[in-house]
Amino acid sequence: KMIDSLNRIAVNRGQSLAQMALAWVLREGGVSSVLVGVSKVSQLEDNVRCINNTSFTEEELKKIDSIVFQD
């Protein structure tokens, strides 16, 4: 259920779930790089596309927090 909820947010952002996860990490000012593991060039290309949309609205961040940190 958590993955499905996060995936819906990603789709609404025009991203895959992996892209949104990378964008979420990269949105922090102190983070300049992220280590990812890929086994195919297509996975690397997909990950790099997250750079096109690393901004999140307050509403998106609240939704993500409520999904990830639910009690």
mmCIF file of C-alpha atoms in Angstrom:
data_model
loop_
_atom_site.group_PDB
_atom_site.id
_atom_site.type_symbol
_atom_site.label_atom_id
_atom_site.label_comp_id
_atom_site.label_asym_id
_atom_site.label_seq_id
_atom_site.Cartn_x
_atom_site.Cartn_y
_atom_site.Cartn_z
ATOM 1 C CA LYS A 1 0.000 0.000 0.000
ATOM 2 C CA MET A 2 2.814 2.429 0.847
ATOM 3 C CA ILE A 3 4.534 1.823 -2.494
ATOM 4 C CA ASP A 4 1.250 2.248 -4.389
ATOM 5 C CA SER A 5 0.575 5.557 -2.632
ATOM 6 C CA LEU A 6 4.073 6.863 -3.326
ATOM 7 C CA ASN A 7 3.854 5.667 -6.922
ATOM 8 C CA ARG A 8 0.644 7.696 -7.436
ATOM 9 C CA ILE A 9 2.462 10.839 -6.303
ATOM 10 C CA ALA A 10 5.362 10.036 -8.645
ATOM 11 C CA VAL A 11 3.027 9.487 -11.601
ATOM 12 C CA ASN A 12 1.294 12.806 -10.885
ATOM 13 C CA ARG A 13 4.745 14.428 -10.981
ATOM 14 C CA GLY A 14 5.504 12.758 -14.320
ATOM 15 C CA GLN A 15 8.191 10.558 -12.773
ATOM 16 C CA SER A 16 8.848 6.941 -11.993
ATOM 17 C CA LEU A 17 8.989 6.047 -8.319
ATOM 18 C CA ALA A 18 12.776 5.664 -8.579
ATOM 19 C CA GLN A 19 13.096 9.131 -10.129
ATOM 20 C CA MET A 20 10.963 10.686 -7.406
ATOM 21 C CA ALA A 21 12.994 8.962 -4.684
ATOM 22 C CA LEU A 22 16.230 10.319 -6.135
ATOM 23 C CA ALA A 23 14.703 13.784 -6.544
ATOM 24 C CA TRP A 24 13.543 13.677 -2.908
ATOM 25 C CA VAL A 25 17.105 12.992 -1.741
ATOM 26 C CA LEU A 26 18.653 15.565 -4.094
ATOM 27 C CA ARG A 27 16.269 18.350 -3.022
ATOM 28 C CA GLU A 28 18.316 18.830 0.152
ATOM 29 C CA GLY A 29 20.835 21.632 -0.253
ATOM 30 C CA GLY A 30 23.659 19.707 1.391
ATOM 31 C CA VAL A 31 23.345 16.707 -0.921
ATOM 32 C CA SER A 32 25.394 16.990 -4.092
ATOM 33 C CA SER A 33 25.369 13.378 -5.250
ATOM 34 C CA VAL A 34 23.551 10.104 -4.755
ATOM 35 C CA LEU A 35 25.013 6.638 -5.169
ATOM 36 C CA VAL A 36 22.742 4.336 -7.140
ATOM 37 C CA GLY A 37 23.127 0.768 -8.256
ATOM 38 C CA VAL A 38 22.155 -0.104 -11.792
ATOM 39 C CA SER A 39 22.674 -3.161 -13.949
ATOM 40 C CA LYS A 40 21.540 -1.671 -17.266
ATOM 41 C CA VAL A 41 22.250 1.551 -19.113
ATOM 42 C CA SER A 42 18.484 2.123 -19.367
ATOM 43 C CA GLN A 43 18.255 2.174 -15.548
ATOM 44 C CA LEU A 44 21.004 4.773 -15.370
ATOM 45 C CA GLU A 45 19.276 6.893 -18.023
ATOM 46 C CA ASP A 46 15.993 6.650 -16.106
ATOM 47 C CA ASN A 47 17.695 7.733 -12.884
ATOM 48 C CA VAL A 48 19.384 10.713 -14.536
ATOM 49 C CA ARG A 49 16.007 11.985 -15.794
ATOM 50 C CA CYS A 50 15.057 12.822 -12.188
ATOM 51 C CA ILE A 51 17.193 15.960 -12.564
ATOM 52 C CA ASN A 52 14.402 17.477 -14.678
ATOM 53 C CA ASN A 53 12.106 17.716 -11.643
ATOM 54 C CA THR A 54 13.706 17.927 -8.198
ATOM 55 C CA SER A 55 11.294 20.508 -6.764
ATOM 56 C CA PHE A 56 8.429 19.385 -4.564
ATOM 57 C CA THR A 57 5.363 21.335 -3.515
ATOM 58 C CA GLU A 58 4.566 21.581 0.179
ATOM 59 C CA GLU A 59 1.511 19.426 -0.483
ATOM 60 C CA GLU A 60 3.629 16.698 -2.106
ATOM 61 C CA LEU A 61 6.086 16.710 0.791
ATOM 62 C CA LYS A 62 3.268 16.497 3.339
ATOM 63 C CA LYS A 63 1.701 13.577 1.459
ATOM 64 C CA ILE A 64 5.029 11.760 1.242
ATOM 65 C CA ASP A 65 5.704 12.313 4.958
ATOM 66 C CA SER A 66 2.228 11.099 5.908
ATOM 67 C CA ILE A 67 2.751 7.924 3.874
ATOM 68 C CA VAL A 68 6.302 7.172 4.993
ATOM 69 C CA PHE A 69 5.989 8.192 8.633
ATOM 70 C CA GLN A 70 2.488 6.901 9.352
ATOM 71 C CA ASP A 71 1.909 5.487 12.832
#
